[in-house]
Coordinates of C-alpha atoms and ligand atoms in Angstrom, one line a residue:
X149 CA -4.6 -7.9 6.5
X150 CA -4.7 -9.3 2.9
X151 CA -6.6 -12.6 2.5
X152 CA -5.8 -15.4 0.2
X153 CA -7.5 -15.6 -3.2
X154 CA -6.4 -19.1 -4.0
X155 CA -9.5 -21.4 -4.0
X156 CA -7.5 -24.5 -3.0
X157 CA -6.0 -22.7 0.0
X158 CA -9.4 -21.3 0.9
X159 CA -10.9 -24.8 1.0
X160 CA -8.1 -26.0 3.2
X161 CA -8.6 -23.1 5.6
X162 CA -12.4 -23.8 5.8
X163 CA -11.8 -27.5 6.5
X164 CA -10.9 -26.4 10.1
X165 CA -14.5 -25.5 10.8
X166 CA -16.7 -26.9 8.0
X167 CA -17.8 -30.5 7.2
X168 CA -17.1 -31.9 3.7
X169 CA -20.8 -31.7 2.6
X170 CA -21.0 -28.1 3.9
X171 CA -17.9 -27.2 1.9
X172 CA -19.3 -28.9 -1.2
X173 CA -22.3 -26.6 -1.0
X174 CA -20.3 -23.5 -0.2
X175 CA -17.4 -23.7 -2.7
X176 CA -19.5 -23.1 -5.9
X177 CA -20.9 -19.9 -4.4
X178 CA -17.4 -18.8 -3.2
X179 CA -16.2 -19.4 -6.8
X180 CA -19.1 -17.4 -8.2
X181 CA -18.3 -14.5 -5.8
X182 CA -14.6 -14.5 -6.9
X183 CA -15.7 -14.3 -10.5
X184 CA -18.2 -11.4 -9.9
X185 CA -15.5 -9.5 -7.9
X186 CA -13.1 -9.7 -10.9
X187 CA -15.8 -8.7 -13.4
X188 CA -17.1 -5.8 -11.4
X189 CA -13.7 -4.5 -10.1
X190 CA -15.0 -4.9 -6.6
X191 CA -13.1 -5.3 -3.3
X192 CA -14.6 -7.3 -0.4
X193 CA -13.7 -6.2 3.1
X194 CA -14.4 -8.8 5.9
X195 CA -14.7 -8.0 9.6
X196 CA -13.2 -10.5 12.0
X197 CA -16.7 -11.5 13.2
X198 CA -17.8 -12.8 9.8
X199 CA -18.5 -16.6 9.6
X200 CA -15.5 -18.6 8.1
X201 CA -17.0 -19.0 4.7
X202 CA -17.4 -15.3 4.3
X203 CA -14.2 -14.4 6.2
X204 CA -11.8 -16.9 4.7
X205 CA -13.9 -17.7 1.6
X206 CA -14.4 -14.3 -0.2
X207 CA -12.6 -11.5 1.6
X208 CA -9.8 -9.5 -0.1
X209 CA -8.9 -7.9 3.2
X210 CA -9.8 -8.9 6.8
X211 CA -9.4 -7.1 10.1
X212 CA -10.8 -4.9 12.8
X213 CA -12.8 -1.7 12.3
X214 CA -9.7 0.5 12.2
X215 CA -7.8 -1.7 9.7
X216 CA -10.9 -2.0 7.4
X217 CA -11.6 1.8 7.6
X218 CA -8.0 2.4 6.5
X219 CA -8.4 -0.2 3.7
X220 CA -11.6 1.5 2.5
X221 CA -10.0 4.9 2.5
X222 CA -7.2 3.8 0.2
X223 CA -8.7 1.3 -2.2
X224 CA -8.9 2.0 -6.0
X225 CA -11.7 -0.6 -6.6
X226 CA -14.9 0.7 -8.1
X227 CA -17.2 -1.1 -5.7
X228 CA -16.6 -1.7 -2.0
X229 CA -18.6 -4.6 -0.6
X230 CA -18.4 -4.3 3.2
X231 CA -19.0 -7.6 5.0
X232 CA -19.6 -6.3 8.5
X233 CA -22.4 -4.2 10.1
X234 CA -24.0 -1.0 8.8
X235 CA -21.9 1.6 10.7
X236 CA -18.7 0.0 9.1
X237 CA -20.1 0.3 5.6
X238 CA -21.2 3.8 6.3
X239 CA -17.7 4.7 7.5
X240 CA -16.4 3.4 4.1
X241 CA -19.0 5.6 2.3
X242 CA -18.0 8.6 4.4
X243 CA -14.4 8.1 3.3
X244 CA -15.2 7.2 -0.4
X245 CA -18.2 9.2 -1.6
X246 CA -17.5 8.5 -5.2
X247 CA -17.5 4.7 -4.9
X248 CA -20.4 2.3 -4.8
X249 CA -20.4 1.0 -1.2
X250 CA -22.6 -2.1 -0.7
X251 CA -23.7 -4.0 2.3
X252 CA -25.3 -7.5 1.8
X253 CA -28.0 -6.8 4.4
X254 CA -28.8 -3.2 5.4
X255 CA -30.5 -4.5 8.6
X256 CA -27.1 -5.5 10.0
X257 CA -27.1 -2.9 12.8
X258 CA -25.3 -2.7 16.2
X259 CA -26.8 -2.2 19.7
X260 CA -24.2 0.5 20.4
X261 CA -25.0 2.4 17.3
X262 CA -28.7 2.2 18.1
X263 CA -28.2 3.6 21.6
X264 CA -27.6 7.2 20.6
X265 CA -28.7 9.9 18.2
X266 CA -27.3 13.2 17.0
X267 CA -29.8 15.0 19.3
X268 CA -28.4 13.1 22.3
X269 CA -24.9 14.2 21.5
X270 CA -26.0 17.9 21.1
X271 CA -27.7 17.7 24.5
X272 CA -24.5 16.3 26.1
X273 CA -22.5 19.1 24.5
X274 CA -24.9 21.6 26.1
X275 CA -24.5 19.9 29.5
X276 CA -20.7 19.9 29.3
X277 CA -19.8 23.0 27.3
X278 CA -16.3 23.0 25.8
X279 CA -15.6 19.3 26.4
X280 CA -14.5 17.6 23.2
X281 CA -16.6 14.6 22.0
X282 CA -14.8 11.4 21.1
X283 CA -17.1 8.8 19.5
X284 CA -16.3 5.1 19.0
X285 CA -16.9 4.4 15.3
X286 CA -19.8 2.1 16.4
X287 CA -22.3 4.9 15.8
X288 CA -24.3 6.4 12.9
X289 CA -22.9 9.0 10.4
X290 CA -25.3 11.5 12.1
X291 CA -23.6 10.9 15.5
X292 CA -20.1 11.1 13.8
X293 CA -21.1 14.5 12.4
X294 CA -21.6 15.8 15.9
X295 CA -18.2 14.5 17.0
X296 CA -14.8 16.1 17.3
X297 CA -12.8 12.9 16.7
X298 CA -13.7 9.2 16.2
X299 CA -11.8 6.2 17.7
X300 CA -12.0 2.4 17.6
X301 CA -11.1 0.0 20.3
X302 CA -7.6 -0.2 18.7
X303 CA -6.8 3.5 19.3
X304 CA -9.3 4.8 21.9
X305 CA -6.7 5.6 24.6
X306 CA -4.4 7.2 22.1
X307 CA -7.2 9.4 20.8
X308 CA -8.3 10.5 24.3
X309 CA -4.7 11.2 25.3
X310 CA -4.1 13.2 22.1
X311 CA -6.6 15.9 23.3
X312 CA -5.4 18.8 25.4
X313 CA -8.6 18.9 27.5
X314 CA -9.0 17.4 31.0
X315 CA -12.6 16.4 30.5
X316 CA -13.7 14.3 27.5
X317 CA -17.2 13.1 26.4
X318 CA -16.7 9.5 25.3
X319 CA -19.6 7.9 23.4
X320 CA -21.5 5.6 23.0
X321 CA -19.9 2.5 24.7
X322 CA -20.1 2.8 28.5
X323 CA -17.8 -0.1 29.1
X324 CA -15.1 1.0 26.6
X325 CA -15.3 4.4 28.4
X326 CA -14.9 2.6 31.8
X327 CA -11.9 0.7 30.4
X328 CA -10.3 4.0 29.1
X329 CA -11.0 5.7 32.5
X330 CA -8.8 3.0 34.2
X331 CA -5.9 4.1 32.0
X332 CA -6.2 7.9 31.9
X333 CA -6.2 10.7 34.5
X334 CA -8.7 12.7 32.4
X335 CA -12.3 12.8 33.4
X336 CA -14.4 10.7 31.1
X337 CA -18.1 11.5 30.6
X338 CA -19.9 8.4 29.3
X339 CA -23.2 7.3 27.9
X340 CA -24.8 4.7 30.2
X341 CA -27.3 3.4 27.6
X342 CA -24.5 2.3 25.2
X343 CA -23.6 -1.4 25.6
X344 CA -22.6 -4.1 23.2
X345 CA -25.3 -6.8 23.4
X346 CA -22.7 -9.5 22.9
X347 CA -19.8 -8.4 25.2
X348 CA -22.1 -7.4 28.1
X349 CA -23.0 -11.1 28.5
X350 CA -19.5 -12.1 29.6
X351 CA -18.7 -12.2 33.3
X352 CA -15.5 -12.4 35.3
X353 CA -16.9 -15.6 36.8
X354 CA -16.6 -17.3 33.3
X355 CA -12.9 -16.5 33.5
X356 CA -12.4 -17.9 37.0
X357 CA -14.1 -21.2 36.0
X358 CA -11.8 -21.6 33.0
X359 CA -8.7 -20.7 34.9
X360 CA -9.5 -23.4 37.5
X361 CA -10.2 -26.1 34.9
X362 CA -7.7 -25.5 32.1
X363 CA -3.9 -25.4 32.2
X364 CA -1.6 -23.6 29.9
X365 CA -4.3 -20.9 29.3
X366 CA -4.4 -17.3 28.3
X367 CA -7.6 -15.2 28.5
X368 CA -8.1 -12.6 25.8
X369 CA -11.0 -10.2 25.8
X370 CA -12.5 -7.2 24.0
X371 CA -12.8 -3.8 25.8
X372 CA -16.5 -3.7 25.0
X373 CA -16.7 -6.0 28.1
X374 CA -17.1 -4.6 31.6
X375 CA -13.9 -3.8 33.4
X376 CA -14.2 -6.8 35.8
X377 CA -13.8 -9.0 32.7
X378 CA -11.0 -7.1 31.0
X379 CA -9.1 -6.8 34.3
X380 CA -9.4 -10.6 34.9
X381 CA -8.0 -11.1 31.3
X382 CA -4.4 -11.4 30.3
X383 CA -5.0 -8.9 27.4
X384 CA -7.9 -6.7 26.2
X385 CA -7.8 -5.0 22.8
X386 CA -9.5 -4.7 19.4
X387 CA -10.2 -7.9 17.5
X388 CA -7.0 -7.6 15.4
X389 CA -5.0 -6.7 18.5
X390 CA -6.4 -9.9 20.2
X391 CA -5.0 -11.9 17.3
X392 CA -1.6 -10.1 17.5
X393 CA -1.4 -10.9 21.3
X394 CA -2.2 -14.6 20.7
X395 CA 0.5 -14.7 18.0
X396 CA 3.0 -13.3 20.5
X397 CA 2.3 -16.0 23.1
X398 CA 3.0 -19.7 23.3
X399 CA 0.1 -21.0 25.4
X400 CA -1.8 -23.9 23.9
X401 CA -5.3 -22.9 25.2
X402 CA -7.0 -19.6 24.4
X403 CA -10.1 -18.4 26.2
X404 CA -11.5 -15.9 23.7
X405 CA -14.0 -13.4 25.1
X406 CA -15.5 -12.0 22.0
X407 CA -18.0 -12.8 19.3
X408 CA -18.2 -16.5 18.5
X409 CA -17.0 -16.5 14.8
X410 CA -13.7 -15.0 15.7
X411 CA -12.6 -18.2 17.4
X412 CA -13.8 -20.2 14.3
X413 CA -11.7 -18.0 12.0
X414 CA -8.6 -18.2 14.3
X415 CA -8.8 -22.0 14.4
X416 CA -7.6 -22.0 10.7
X417 CA -4.9 -19.4 11.4
X418 CA -3.5 -21.2 14.5
X419 CA -4.2 -24.9 13.9
X420 CA -2.0 -26.0 16.8
X421 CA -3.9 -24.0 19.4
X422 CA -7.2 -24.8 21.1
X423 CA -9.8 -22.0 21.2
X424 CA -12.3 -22.1 24.1
X425 CA -15.3 -19.8 24.4
X426 CA -18.7 -19.5 25.9
X427 CA -19.6 -18.3 22.5
X428 CA -22.0 -15.5 22.2
X429 CA -23.0 -14.5 18.7
X430 CA -23.8 -11.0 17.2
X431 CA -27.2 -11.4 15.5
X432 CA -26.3 -8.3 13.3
X433 CA -23.0 -9.7 12.0
X434 CA -24.7 -13.1 11.4
X435 CA -27.1 -11.4 8.9
X436 CA -24.3 -11.4 6.4
X437 CA -24.4 -14.8 4.7
X438 CA -22.6 -16.2 1.7
X439 CA -25.7 -16.1 -0.6
X440 CA -26.5 -12.5 0.4
X441 CA -22.9 -11.6 -0.4
X442 CA -23.3 -13.2 -3.8
X443 CA -26.6 -11.4 -4.4
X444 CA -25.1 -8.1 -3.3
X445 CA -22.5 -8.3 -6.0
X446 CA -24.8 -9.7 -8.6
X447 CA -27.5 -7.1 -8.2
X448 CA -25.2 -4.3 -6.8
X449 CA -27.3 -4.1 -3.7
X450 CA -27.7 -2.6 -1.1
X451 CA -26.1 0.8 -1.7
X452 CA -25.1 2.7 1.4
X453 CA -25.8 6.5 1.2
X454 CA -25.0 9.4 3.5
X455 CA -26.4 12.9 3.0
X456 CA -23.5 15.1 1.8
X457 CA -23.8 17.7 4.6
X458 CA -23.6 15.0 7.3
X459 CA -20.9 13.1 5.4
X460 CA -18.6 16.1 5.2
X461 CA -18.8 16.7 9.0
X462 CA -18.6 13.0 9.8
X463 CA -15.5 12.7 7.6
X464 CA -13.6 15.4 9.6
X465 CA -13.9 13.2 12.8
X466 CA -12.9 10.0 10.9
X467 CA -10.0 11.8 9.2
X468 CA -8.8 13.2 12.5
X469 CA -8.8 9.6 13.9
X470 CA -7.0 8.1 10.8
X471 CA -4.3 10.8 11.1
X472 CA -3.6 9.8 14.7
X473 CA -3.2 6.1 13.9
Ligands
LIG80 P1 -13.1 -4.1 16.4 O1 -12.8 -2.8 15.9 O2 -12.2 -4.5 17.6 O3 -13.0 -5.1 15.3 O4 -14.6 -4.2 17.0 C1 -15.7 -4.0 16.3 C2 -16.9 -4.5 17.0 O5 -18.0 -4.3 16.6 C3 -16.7 -5.3 18.2 O6 -17.9 -5.7 18.7
LIG81 FE1 -22.3 -4.0 17.7 FE2 -21.6 -5.7 19.6 FE3 -22.4 -6.7 17.3 FE4 -20.0 -5.4 17.5 S1 -20.6 -7.4 18.4 S2 -21.5 -5.1 15.9 S3 -20.5 -3.9 19.1 S4 -23.6 -5.5 18.7

């Protein structure tokens, strides 16, 4: 989704979650980032989990992993600054080898991506010969290179169903795999070590408490949660699909079961709704701050690189996913 570039409108959006003195400190940095973007012909992509000043303040495009991967693949900007975690910026580099792809903090990792290596995938292929490997994009380029086709939480079922095989290796998110298993007759082989450190903290008990206490409520969760949580929800989907579901409903109160900043960002988009959350934050996403974003553009740091032999193989599995939708 395209974000506004109008500084007055940006300030108004940020007023939903920031105090006047915080805004007074942030606005000059936001203005500087907009100037640097124009001077350097850069595009800024912002994941739904960025803090409001990064999400609403400086992004050209915002969205989920799938939407931003598509945006990266088609941009004509010289520089892509990816405000998200490392695997997302790496996916942009896989798609756009000739562009300078930057991440404001290269240590912004992901517990799912860190749970598996290329050697682990090779071993699984040895154990289940002939079974195709689907990997969630939350993994390294090295893992993508061992993969037949990638997916995101927005298209995982579609990707699995697109394959002719009855047995599919689905990596690395064990809970997303469990959620897919509920919806397909295929046999899903999963990777038990792969869990999102944020979404694994939610329980179905949280949902029962809110349902008892709050009227006019919908519960919206991410499929990186265990199946007891997604099944107790009214909807489970990717971060952008969650927003789409909320837009399609009229309930006043939304219990949002996903990373904390998403609720803050949606407060500006849906000012008449109340967002409730037990609010778990992703320490990796939170490494991307406004000042680091400014420095990334100013000093053109930190460049994301992928060795060419790995990139070409990883691109095949990303391209296959993008062709499916
Ligand atoms: P989305 O693709 O739904 O935005 O999810 C990415 C992610 O890291 C969720 O934790
Ligand atoms: Fe990874 Fe979970 Fe953070 Fe998303 S929220 S980047 S899956 S650790």
